[in-house]
mmCIF file of C-alpha atoms in Angstrom:
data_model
loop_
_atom_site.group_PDB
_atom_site.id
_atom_site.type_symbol
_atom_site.label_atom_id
_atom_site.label_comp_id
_atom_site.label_asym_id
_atom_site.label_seq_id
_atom_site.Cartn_x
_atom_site.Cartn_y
_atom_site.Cartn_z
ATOM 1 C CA UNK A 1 0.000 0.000 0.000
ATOM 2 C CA UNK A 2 1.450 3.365 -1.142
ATOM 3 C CA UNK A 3 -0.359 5.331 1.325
ATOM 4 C CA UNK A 4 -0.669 5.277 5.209
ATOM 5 C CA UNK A 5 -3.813 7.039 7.125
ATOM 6 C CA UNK A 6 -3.516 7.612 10.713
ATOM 7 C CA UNK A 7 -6.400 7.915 13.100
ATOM 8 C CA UNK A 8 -5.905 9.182 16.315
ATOM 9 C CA UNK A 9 -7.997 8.975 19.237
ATOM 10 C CA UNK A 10 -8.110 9.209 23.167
ATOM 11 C CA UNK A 11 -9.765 7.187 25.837
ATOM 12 C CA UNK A 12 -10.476 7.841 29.285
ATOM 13 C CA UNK A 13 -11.649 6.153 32.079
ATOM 14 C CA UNK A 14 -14.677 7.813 33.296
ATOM 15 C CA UNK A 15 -16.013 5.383 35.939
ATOM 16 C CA UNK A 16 -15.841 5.205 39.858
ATOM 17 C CA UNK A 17 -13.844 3.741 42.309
ATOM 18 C CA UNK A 18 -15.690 2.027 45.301
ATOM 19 C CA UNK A 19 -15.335 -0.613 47.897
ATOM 20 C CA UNK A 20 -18.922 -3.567 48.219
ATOM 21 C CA UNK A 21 -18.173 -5.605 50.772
ATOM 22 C CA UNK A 22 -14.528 -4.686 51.593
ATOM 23 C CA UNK A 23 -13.666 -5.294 48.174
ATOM 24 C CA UNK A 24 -12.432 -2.971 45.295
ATOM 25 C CA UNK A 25 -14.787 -2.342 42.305
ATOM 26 C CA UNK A 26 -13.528 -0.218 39.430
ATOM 27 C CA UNK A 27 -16.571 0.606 37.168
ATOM 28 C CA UNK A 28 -15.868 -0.224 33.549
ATOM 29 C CA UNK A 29 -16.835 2.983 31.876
ATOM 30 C CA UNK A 30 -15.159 4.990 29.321
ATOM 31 C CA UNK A 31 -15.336 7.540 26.656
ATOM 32 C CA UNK A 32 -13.065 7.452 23.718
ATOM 33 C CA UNK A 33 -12.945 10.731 21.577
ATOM 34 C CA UNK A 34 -11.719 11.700 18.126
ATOM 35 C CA UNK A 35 -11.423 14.986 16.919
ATOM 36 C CA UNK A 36 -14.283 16.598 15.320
ATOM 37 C CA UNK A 37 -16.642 13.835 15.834
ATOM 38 C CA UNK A 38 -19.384 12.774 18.992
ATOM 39 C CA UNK A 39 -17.522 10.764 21.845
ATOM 40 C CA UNK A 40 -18.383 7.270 22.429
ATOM 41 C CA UNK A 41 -19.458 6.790 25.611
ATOM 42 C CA UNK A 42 -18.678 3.044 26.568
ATOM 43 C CA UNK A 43 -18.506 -0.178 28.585
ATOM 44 C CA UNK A 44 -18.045 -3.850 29.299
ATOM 45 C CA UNK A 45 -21.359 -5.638 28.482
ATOM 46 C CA UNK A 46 -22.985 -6.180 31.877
ATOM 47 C CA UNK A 47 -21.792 -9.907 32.043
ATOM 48 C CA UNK A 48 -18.467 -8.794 32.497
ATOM 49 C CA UNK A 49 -19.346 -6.373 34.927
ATOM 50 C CA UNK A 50 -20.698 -3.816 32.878
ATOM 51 C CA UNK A 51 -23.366 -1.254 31.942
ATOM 52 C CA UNK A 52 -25.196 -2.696 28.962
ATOM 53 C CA UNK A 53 -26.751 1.011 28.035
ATOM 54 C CA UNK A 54 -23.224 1.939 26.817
ATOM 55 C CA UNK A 55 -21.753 0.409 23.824
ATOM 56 C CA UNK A 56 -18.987 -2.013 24.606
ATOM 57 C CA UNK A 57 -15.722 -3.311 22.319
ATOM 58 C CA UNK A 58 -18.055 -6.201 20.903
ATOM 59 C CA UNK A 59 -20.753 -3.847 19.457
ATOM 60 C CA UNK A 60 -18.314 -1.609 18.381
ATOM 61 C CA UNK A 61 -16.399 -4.201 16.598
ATOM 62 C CA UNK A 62 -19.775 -6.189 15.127
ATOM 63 C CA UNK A 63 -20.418 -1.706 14.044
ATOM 64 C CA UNK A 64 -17.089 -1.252 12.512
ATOM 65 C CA UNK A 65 -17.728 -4.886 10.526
ATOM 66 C CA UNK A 66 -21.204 -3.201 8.877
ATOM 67 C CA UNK A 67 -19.791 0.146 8.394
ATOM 68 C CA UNK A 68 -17.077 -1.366 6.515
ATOM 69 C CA UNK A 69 -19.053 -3.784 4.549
ATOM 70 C CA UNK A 70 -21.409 -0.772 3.298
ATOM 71 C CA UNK A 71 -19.400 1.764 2.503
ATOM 72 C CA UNK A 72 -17.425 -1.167 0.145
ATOM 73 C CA UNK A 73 -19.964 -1.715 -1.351
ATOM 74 C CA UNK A 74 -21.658 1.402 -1.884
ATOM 75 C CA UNK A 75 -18.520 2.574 -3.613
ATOM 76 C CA UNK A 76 -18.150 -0.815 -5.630
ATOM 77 C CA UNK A 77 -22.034 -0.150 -6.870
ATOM 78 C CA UNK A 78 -21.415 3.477 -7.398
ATOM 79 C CA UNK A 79 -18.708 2.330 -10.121
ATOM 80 C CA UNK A 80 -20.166 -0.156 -11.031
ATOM 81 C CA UNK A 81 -23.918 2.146 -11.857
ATOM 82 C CA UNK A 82 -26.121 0.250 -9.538
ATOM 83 C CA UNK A 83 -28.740 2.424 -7.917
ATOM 84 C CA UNK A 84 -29.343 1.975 -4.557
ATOM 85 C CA UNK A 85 -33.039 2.461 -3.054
ATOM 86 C CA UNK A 86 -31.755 1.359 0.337
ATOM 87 C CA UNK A 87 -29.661 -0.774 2.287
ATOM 88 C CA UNK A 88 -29.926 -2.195 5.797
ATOM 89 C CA UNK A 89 -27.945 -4.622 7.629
ATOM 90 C CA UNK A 90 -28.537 -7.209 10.575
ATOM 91 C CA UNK A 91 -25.275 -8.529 11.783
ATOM 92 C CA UNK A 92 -24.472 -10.810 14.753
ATOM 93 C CA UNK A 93 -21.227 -11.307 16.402
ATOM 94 C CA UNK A 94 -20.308 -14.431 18.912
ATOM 95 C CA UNK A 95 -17.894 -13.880 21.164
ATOM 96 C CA UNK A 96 -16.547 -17.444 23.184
ATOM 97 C CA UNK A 97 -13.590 -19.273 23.783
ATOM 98 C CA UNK A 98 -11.212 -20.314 21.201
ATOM 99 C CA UNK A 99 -8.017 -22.002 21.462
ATOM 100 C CA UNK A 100 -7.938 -21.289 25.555
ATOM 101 C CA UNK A 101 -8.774 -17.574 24.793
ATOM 102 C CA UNK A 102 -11.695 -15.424 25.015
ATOM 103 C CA UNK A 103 -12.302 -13.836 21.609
ATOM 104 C CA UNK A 104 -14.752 -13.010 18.915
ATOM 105 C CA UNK A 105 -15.095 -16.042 16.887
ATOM 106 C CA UNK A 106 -17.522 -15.037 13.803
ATOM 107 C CA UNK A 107 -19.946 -12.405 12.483
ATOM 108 C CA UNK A 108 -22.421 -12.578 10.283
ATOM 109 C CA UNK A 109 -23.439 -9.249 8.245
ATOM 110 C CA UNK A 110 -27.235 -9.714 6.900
ATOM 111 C CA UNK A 111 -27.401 -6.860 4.314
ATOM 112 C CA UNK A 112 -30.630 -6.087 3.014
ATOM 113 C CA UNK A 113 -30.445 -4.384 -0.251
ATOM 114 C CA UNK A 114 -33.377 -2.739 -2.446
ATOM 115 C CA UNK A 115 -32.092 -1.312 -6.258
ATOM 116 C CA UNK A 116 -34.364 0.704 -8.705
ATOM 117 C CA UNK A 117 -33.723 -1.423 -11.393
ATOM 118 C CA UNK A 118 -34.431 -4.740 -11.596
ATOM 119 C CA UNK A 119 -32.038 -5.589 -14.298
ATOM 120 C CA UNK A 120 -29.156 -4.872 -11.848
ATOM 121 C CA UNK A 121 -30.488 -7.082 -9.144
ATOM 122 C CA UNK A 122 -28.202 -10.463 -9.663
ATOM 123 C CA UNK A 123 -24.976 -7.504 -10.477
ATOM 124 C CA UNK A 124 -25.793 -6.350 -7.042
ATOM 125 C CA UNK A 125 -26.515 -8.906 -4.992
ATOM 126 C CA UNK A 126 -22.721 -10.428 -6.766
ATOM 127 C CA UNK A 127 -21.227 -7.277 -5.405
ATOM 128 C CA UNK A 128 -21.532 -7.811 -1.412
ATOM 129 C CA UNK A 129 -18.594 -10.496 -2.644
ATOM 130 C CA UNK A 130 -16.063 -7.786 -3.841
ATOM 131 C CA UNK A 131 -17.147 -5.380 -0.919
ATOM 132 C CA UNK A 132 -16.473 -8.455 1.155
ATOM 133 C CA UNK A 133 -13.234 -9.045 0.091
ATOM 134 C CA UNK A 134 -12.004 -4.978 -0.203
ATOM 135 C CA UNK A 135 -13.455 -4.261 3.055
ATOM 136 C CA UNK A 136 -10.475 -3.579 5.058
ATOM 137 C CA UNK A 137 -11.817 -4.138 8.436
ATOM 138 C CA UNK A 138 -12.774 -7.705 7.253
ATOM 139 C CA UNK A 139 -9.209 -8.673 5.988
ATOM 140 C CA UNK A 140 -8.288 -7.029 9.639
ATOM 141 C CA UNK A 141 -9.436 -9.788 11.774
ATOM 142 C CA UNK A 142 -8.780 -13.085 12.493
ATOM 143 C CA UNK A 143 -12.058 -14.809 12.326
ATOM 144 C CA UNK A 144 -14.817 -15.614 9.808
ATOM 145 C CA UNK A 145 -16.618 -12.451 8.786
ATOM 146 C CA UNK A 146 -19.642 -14.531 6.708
ATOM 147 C CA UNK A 147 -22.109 -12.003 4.231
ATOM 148 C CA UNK A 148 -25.819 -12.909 3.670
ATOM 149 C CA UNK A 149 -27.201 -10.542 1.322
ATOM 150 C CA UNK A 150 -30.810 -10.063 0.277
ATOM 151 C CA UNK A 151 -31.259 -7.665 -3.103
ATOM 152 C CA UNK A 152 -34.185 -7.574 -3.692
ATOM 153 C CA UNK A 153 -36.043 -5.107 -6.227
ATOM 154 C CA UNK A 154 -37.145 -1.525 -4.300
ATOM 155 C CA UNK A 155 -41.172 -1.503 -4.025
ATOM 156 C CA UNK A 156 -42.945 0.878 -6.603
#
């Protein structure tokens, strides 16, 4: 790769220290912050001691895995002249034990896809397979990232 992009960003620890029953508990929140942009106020999930309200490293993770998927392939239709009527997604991530570690061991991005033309619907629905394999944040990670689109014509 010719080029290098560099994203920096902070995070603090925002919870509170307290003792329950003689015992130390450090709350797990945080806020990470980039310049320009809204903070990210976040958390473990609440099995791990957490405050599910907040978003945590999985959601952010199963997040960056959509964001990444669309905007691939919204570029990769844009050249390619597919018109987009709309475009959803429904992922899930799993995060267990693998290999005597606790890790994220698959997601699965459900894109649902509506184009204006029917003529372009098998072209599009082809395309989720190049945006899969450009999508940088998928060829970041070290487990299966598995796309299930649905195109589907756009309703009259």
């Amino acid at each position: 790769m010719g080029q290098e992009h560099v994203f920096e960003g902070r995070l603090a620890w925002t919870g509170r220290r307290s003792e329950v029953d003689g015992r130390l508990r450090l709350e797990r929140a945080f806020r990470v912050e980039f310049d320009g942009k809204a903070p990210i106020e976040g958390s473990s999930p609440a099995v791990f001691s957490g405050d599910d309200g907040r978003h945590n490293p999985e959601t952010l993770m199963v997040a960056s895995l959509m964001a990444c998927h669309h905007l691939t392939y919204v570029a990769v239709c844009e050249r390619a002249g597919i018109a987009l009527a709309s475009y959803h997604d429904h992922a899930t991530g799993i995060l267990g034990m693998k290999d005597g570690r606790m890790r994220m061991t698959g997601v699965t991005l459900r894109p649902q896809v509506r184009v204006l033309d029917a003529a372009q619907r098998e072209r599009a629905a082809a395309l989720h397979a190049k945006a899969h394999e450009h999508c940088f944040m998928s060829n970041s990670v070290n487990f299966d990232v598995t796309v299930e689109p649905d195109v589907q014509l756009a309703a009259p």
